[in-house]
C-alpha cells in the first residue's frame, strides 16, 4: 500500500500540487477504500504544512489507474475553477509516452470516432449515434525488443482515447489487459505515461511546464534506459522528439 512519502512531488506552492502519479494508483476513491491521488495528496499537504482539520484539494483532471505521469491538483477552489477552464478550452498541452507491442515507424495523425461498449471503448463509424471525434498525433521514436516507444499528443480528451486508437490498429500498449495486450506487466501496471504537461498558473498567469521520469519497469521491458534515450533524442533537435 502506498504511503504519503511515496507520492513524488514535482511542484508545490499555495495554489498547485503537481505530482508524478505512480502506475496503479487511482485518481479518486472507489468502494475498496484504497489510497488515491486525492487521499495521499491531502495527507501530504496536511503533514507538510502541519494543517489542522480538513484540507482542500481539487481534482481538475484524471489519469486512468494504470497510467503514470504528470498530474496537477488545485489547492484552492479559485485555482480549481481556472485550471478546469484551461482543460475545457484545450489550452493545456499534454504529451504522453507509450511502449506499444509491434513495430511502427514514422509519424502522423489519427482521426477516429469512439463510443462505449460495455466495460471498454471502441472505434465506430462517423455516423454512430454515440460516437465522439478523437484526434491523436503520434511519432514513433524507437523500436526494440518487439516494442515501439511512441510520443503521443491527444488533441481531444476522450475516455481511453490513446489506448483505443492504438489497440484497434494492432498496437496495444504493453500491459493493457483491457485492450488485448499480449504481454502483461505486474497487476495495475501499463506502459502509458503522461510525460509532459504545460499550463498557465492560475494566479500568476505564468506559463509552466513539468516533465515526469518514466517508471523503472520501462527500462527492463524496453532493454534501454528510457529517460536517457529521451534526453538524447531531445538534444538531437527536430529529427529527435518533435
Short mmCIF file of C-alpha atoms in Angstrom, two decimals:
data_model
loop_
_atom_site.label_atom_id
_atom_site.label_comp_id
_atom_site.label_asym_id
_atom_site.label_seq_id
_atom_site.Cartn_x
_atom_site.Cartn_y
_atom_site.Cartn_z
CA UNK A 1 0.00 0.00 0.00
CA UNK A 2 1.38 3.42 -0.97
CA UNK A 3 2.39 5.88 1.73
CA UNK A 4 2.48 9.69 1.59
CA UNK A 5 6.26 9.63 1.21
CA UNK A 6 5.87 7.58 -1.98
CA UNK A 7 3.91 10.31 -3.79
CA UNK A 8 6.57 12.04 -5.94
CA UNK A 9 6.09 15.83 -5.86
CA UNK A 10 7.19 17.77 -8.95
CA UNK A 11 5.97 21.19 -7.79
CA UNK A 12 4.15 22.67 -4.80
CA UNK A 13 3.00 26.21 -3.99
CA UNK A 14 -0.04 27.84 -2.37
CA UNK A 15 -2.22 27.10 -5.41
CA UNK A 16 -0.88 23.94 -7.08
CA UNK A 17 0.30 20.45 -6.24
CA UNK A 18 1.95 18.68 -9.19
CA UNK A 19 2.91 15.02 -8.84
CA UNK A 20 4.32 12.14 -10.85
CA UNK A 21 1.44 9.69 -10.35
CA UNK A 22 2.61 6.10 -9.87
CA UNK A 23 1.18 3.42 -12.14
CA UNK A 24 -1.64 1.56 -10.36
CA UNK A 25 -2.81 4.48 -8.19
CA UNK A 26 -6.40 5.65 -8.70
CA UNK A 27 -7.10 9.35 -9.11
CA UNK A 28 -10.03 9.26 -6.67
CA UNK A 29 -11.72 6.78 -4.36
CA UNK A 30 -13.86 3.74 -5.03
CA UNK A 31 -15.50 1.12 -2.81
CA UNK A 32 -12.19 -0.54 -1.98
CA UNK A 33 -11.05 2.33 0.24
CA UNK A 34 -7.52 2.03 -1.16
CA UNK A 35 -5.20 5.08 -1.21
CA UNK A 36 -5.76 7.51 -4.10
CA UNK A 37 -4.10 10.59 -5.54
CA UNK A 38 -6.61 12.73 -3.64
CA UNK A 39 -6.24 10.99 -0.27
CA UNK A 40 -2.44 10.87 -0.43
CA UNK A 41 -2.25 14.45 -1.71
CA UNK A 42 -4.39 15.75 1.15
CA UNK A 43 -2.33 13.80 3.67
CA UNK A 44 0.89 15.18 2.17
CA UNK A 45 -0.29 18.79 2.45
CA UNK A 46 -1.58 18.23 5.98
CA UNK A 47 1.76 16.75 7.02
CA UNK A 48 3.99 19.20 5.10
CA UNK A 49 2.25 22.34 6.42
CA UNK A 50 1.02 20.93 9.76
CA UNK A 51 -2.57 21.84 8.86
CA UNK A 52 -5.37 21.01 11.33
CA UNK A 53 -8.79 19.84 10.18
CA UNK A 54 -9.81 19.15 6.60
CA UNK A 55 -7.54 20.01 3.66
CA UNK A 56 -8.91 21.20 0.31
CA UNK A 57 -7.53 19.58 -2.84
CA UNK A 58 -9.32 19.84 -6.16
CA UNK A 59 -9.16 17.16 -8.86
CA UNK A 60 -9.10 19.06 -12.17
CA UNK A 61 -8.20 16.15 -14.49
CA UNK A 62 -7.71 12.40 -14.20
CA UNK A 63 -5.37 9.66 -15.32
CA UNK A 64 -6.56 6.05 -15.57
CA UNK A 65 -5.29 3.98 -12.64
CA UNK A 66 -2.65 2.05 -14.68
CA UNK A 67 -1.35 5.28 -16.28
CA UNK A 68 1.56 7.10 -14.66
CA UNK A 69 2.87 10.63 -15.03
CA UNK A 70 2.28 14.34 -14.50
CA UNK A 71 -0.91 15.18 -12.69
CA UNK A 72 -1.95 18.65 -11.45
CA UNK A 73 -4.20 19.29 -8.45
CA UNK A 74 -5.60 22.58 -7.16
CA UNK A 75 -5.05 23.74 -3.59
CA UNK A 76 -7.84 26.36 -3.71
CA UNK A 77 -11.29 26.46 -5.27
CA UNK A 78 -10.30 29.52 -7.34
CA UNK A 79 -7.30 27.65 -8.75
CA UNK A 80 -9.51 24.62 -9.47
CA UNK A 81 -12.02 26.70 -11.46
CA UNK A 82 -9.31 28.38 -13.54
CA UNK A 83 -7.47 25.14 -14.23
CA UNK A 84 -10.65 23.32 -15.24
CA UNK A 85 -11.41 26.14 -17.67
CA UNK A 86 -7.99 25.61 -19.29
CA UNK A 87 -8.69 21.89 -19.70
CA UNK A 88 -12.14 22.63 -21.19
CA UNK A 89 -10.68 25.16 -23.63
CA UNK A 90 -7.83 22.74 -24.53
CA UNK A 91 -5.08 25.23 -23.75
CA UNK A 92 -3.30 22.66 -21.58
CA UNK A 93 -0.50 20.96 -23.53
CA UNK A 94 -0.21 17.22 -22.84
CA UNK A 95 2.45 14.85 -24.18
CA UNK A 96 2.30 11.12 -23.45
CA UNK A 97 4.80 8.32 -23.97
CA UNK A 98 3.87 4.69 -24.55
CA UNK A 99 5.55 1.35 -25.15
CA UNK A 100 3.36 -0.48 -27.64
CA UNK A 101 3.51 -4.03 -28.95
CA UNK A 102 4.77 -4.30 -32.52
CA UNK A 103 6.99 -2.24 -34.76
CA UNK A 104 5.86 1.14 -36.07
CA UNK A 105 7.80 3.86 -37.90
CA UNK A 106 7.24 7.49 -38.85
CA UNK A 107 4.65 9.92 -37.54
CA UNK A 108 1.16 11.11 -38.34
CA UNK A 109 -2.32 11.92 -37.08
CA UNK A 110 -5.20 9.52 -36.46
CA UNK A 111 -8.77 10.79 -36.51
CA UNK A 112 -11.46 8.37 -35.34
CA UNK A 113 -14.83 8.20 -33.62
CA UNK A 114 -15.08 6.46 -30.24
CA UNK A 115 -18.10 5.07 -28.42
CA UNK A 116 -18.65 3.00 -25.24
CA UNK A 117 -19.16 -0.78 -25.40
CA UNK A 118 -19.83 -2.42 -22.02
CA UNK A 119 -16.61 -2.09 -19.97
CA UNK A 120 -14.43 -0.58 -22.70
CA UNK A 121 -14.42 1.86 -25.60
CA UNK A 122 -14.28 1.08 -29.33
CA UNK A 123 -13.86 2.75 -32.71
CA UNK A 124 -17.15 3.31 -34.56
CA UNK A 125 -18.30 4.84 -37.88
CA UNK A 126 -18.63 8.62 -38.05
CA UNK A 127 -22.45 8.40 -38.12
CA UNK A 128 -22.66 6.28 -34.95
CA UNK A 129 -25.22 7.90 -32.57
CA UNK A 130 -22.84 7.80 -29.59
CA UNK A 131 -19.57 8.30 -31.44
CA UNK A 132 -17.27 11.16 -30.40
CA UNK A 133 -14.44 12.50 -32.53
CA UNK A 134 -10.94 11.59 -31.31
CA UNK A 135 -7.73 13.06 -32.78
CA UNK A 136 -4.28 11.79 -31.85
CA UNK A 137 -0.90 12.98 -33.13
CA UNK A 138 1.79 10.30 -32.93
CA UNK A 139 5.50 9.81 -33.50
CA UNK A 140 7.41 6.51 -33.35
CA UNK A 141 10.73 7.17 -31.58
CA UNK A 142 12.46 3.79 -31.45
CA UNK A 143 11.79 0.06 -31.87
CA UNK A 144 13.40 -2.52 -29.60
CA UNK A 145 12.57 -5.94 -28.11
CA UNK A 146 9.36 -6.20 -30.15
CA UNK A 147 8.12 -2.87 -28.78
CA UNK A 148 7.91 0.68 -30.12
CA UNK A 149 8.47 3.75 -27.96
CA UNK A 150 5.93 6.39 -29.04
CA UNK A 151 5.32 10.08 -28.40
CA UNK A 152 1.59 10.84 -28.33
CA UNK A 153 -0.27 14.16 -28.26
CA UNK A 154 -4.06 13.87 -27.94
CA UNK A 155 -5.90 16.81 -29.50
CA UNK A 156 -9.13 15.63 -27.88
CA UNK A 157 -9.65 14.09 -24.45
CA UNK A 158 -11.94 11.09 -24.89
CA UNK A 159 -12.13 8.26 -22.37
CA UNK A 160 -9.39 5.66 -23.04
CA UNK A 161 -8.65 7.51 -26.29
CA UNK A 162 -4.95 6.70 -26.63
CA UNK A 163 -5.46 3.10 -25.55
CA UNK A 164 -8.29 2.53 -28.03
CA UNK A 165 -6.71 4.24 -31.03
CA UNK A 166 -3.51 2.22 -30.62
CA UNK A 167 -5.13 -1.14 -29.82
CA UNK A 168 -7.60 -1.08 -32.72
CA UNK A 169 -4.69 -0.53 -35.12
CA UNK A 170 -2.89 -3.59 -33.78
CA UNK A 171 -0.51 -1.78 -31.40
CA UNK A 172 -1.85 -2.35 -27.87
CA UNK A 173 0.01 -0.67 -25.04
CA UNK A 174 2.30 -3.01 -23.12
CA UNK A 175 0.40 -4.34 -20.10
CA UNK A 176 -3.03 -3.06 -21.22
CA UNK A 177 -5.08 -6.16 -20.42
CA UNK A 178 -8.40 -4.47 -21.19
CA UNK A 179 -7.35 -3.73 -24.77
CA UNK A 180 -5.85 -7.12 -25.64
CA UNK A 181 -2.17 -6.66 -24.89
CA UNK A 182 -0.40 -9.98 -25.31
CA UNK A 183 2.46 -9.08 -22.96
CA UNK A 184 1.40 -8.32 -19.42
CA UNK A 185 3.14 -6.48 -16.61
CA UNK A 186 2.54 -6.62 -12.86
CA UNK A 187 -1.12 -6.09 -11.84
CA UNK A 188 -2.07 -2.42 -12.16
CA UNK A 189 0.86 -1.55 -14.43
CA UNK A 190 0.70 -0.33 -18.02
CA UNK A 191 3.32 1.40 -20.18
CA UNK A 192 1.42 4.65 -20.80
CA UNK A 193 2.90 7.75 -19.18
CA UNK A 194 1.84 11.41 -19.04
CA UNK A 195 5.34 12.70 -19.75
CA UNK A 196 4.92 16.46 -20.12
CA UNK A 197 2.21 18.92 -19.15
CA UNK A 198 2.15 22.69 -19.67
CA UNK A 199 -0.46 25.17 -18.46
CA UNK A 200 -0.88 28.74 -17.22
CA UNK A 201 -0.50 29.27 -13.47
CA UNK A 202 -3.96 30.11 -12.09
CA UNK A 203 -2.90 33.30 -10.27
CA UNK A 204 0.45 34.42 -11.73
CA UNK A 205 -0.65 33.86 -15.36
CA UNK A 206 2.80 32.42 -15.99
CA UNK A 207 3.19 29.51 -18.41
CA UNK A 208 4.60 26.49 -16.58
CA UNK A 209 5.73 23.04 -17.72
CA UNK A 210 6.60 19.83 -15.91
CA UNK A 211 8.21 16.59 -17.06
CA UNK A 212 7.99 13.30 -15.16
CA UNK A 213 10.52 10.45 -15.45
CA UNK A 214 9.06 7.16 -16.69
CA UNK A 215 8.62 4.24 -14.24
CA UNK A 216 11.63 1.99 -13.75
CA UNK A 217 9.90 -1.08 -15.20
CA UNK A 218 10.05 0.54 -18.65
CA UNK A 219 13.84 0.10 -18.77
CA UNK A 220 13.62 -3.66 -18.27
CA UNK A 221 10.79 -4.05 -20.80
CA UNK A 222 12.48 -1.93 -23.49
CA UNK A 223 16.03 -3.05 -22.62
CA UNK A 224 17.34 0.51 -22.65
CA UNK A 225 17.44 3.42 -20.17
CA UNK A 226 14.35 5.20 -21.47
CA UNK A 227 14.91 8.56 -19.73
CA UNK A 228 18.49 8.72 -21.06
CA UNK A 229 17.21 7.88 -24.53
CA UNK A 230 14.62 10.66 -24.33
CA UNK A 231 17.23 13.18 -23.19
CA UNK A 232 19.43 12.20 -26.14
CA UNK A 233 16.55 12.48 -28.62
CA UNK A 234 15.50 15.89 -27.28
CA UNK A 235 19.09 17.14 -27.54
CA UNK A 236 19.30 15.97 -31.16
CA UNK A 237 16.80 18.64 -32.24
CA UNK A 238 14.00 18.47 -34.83
CA UNK A 239 14.93 14.99 -36.02
CA UNK A 240 14.59 13.63 -32.49
CA UNK A 241 11.44 14.36 -30.49
CA UNK A 242 9.29 16.89 -32.31
#
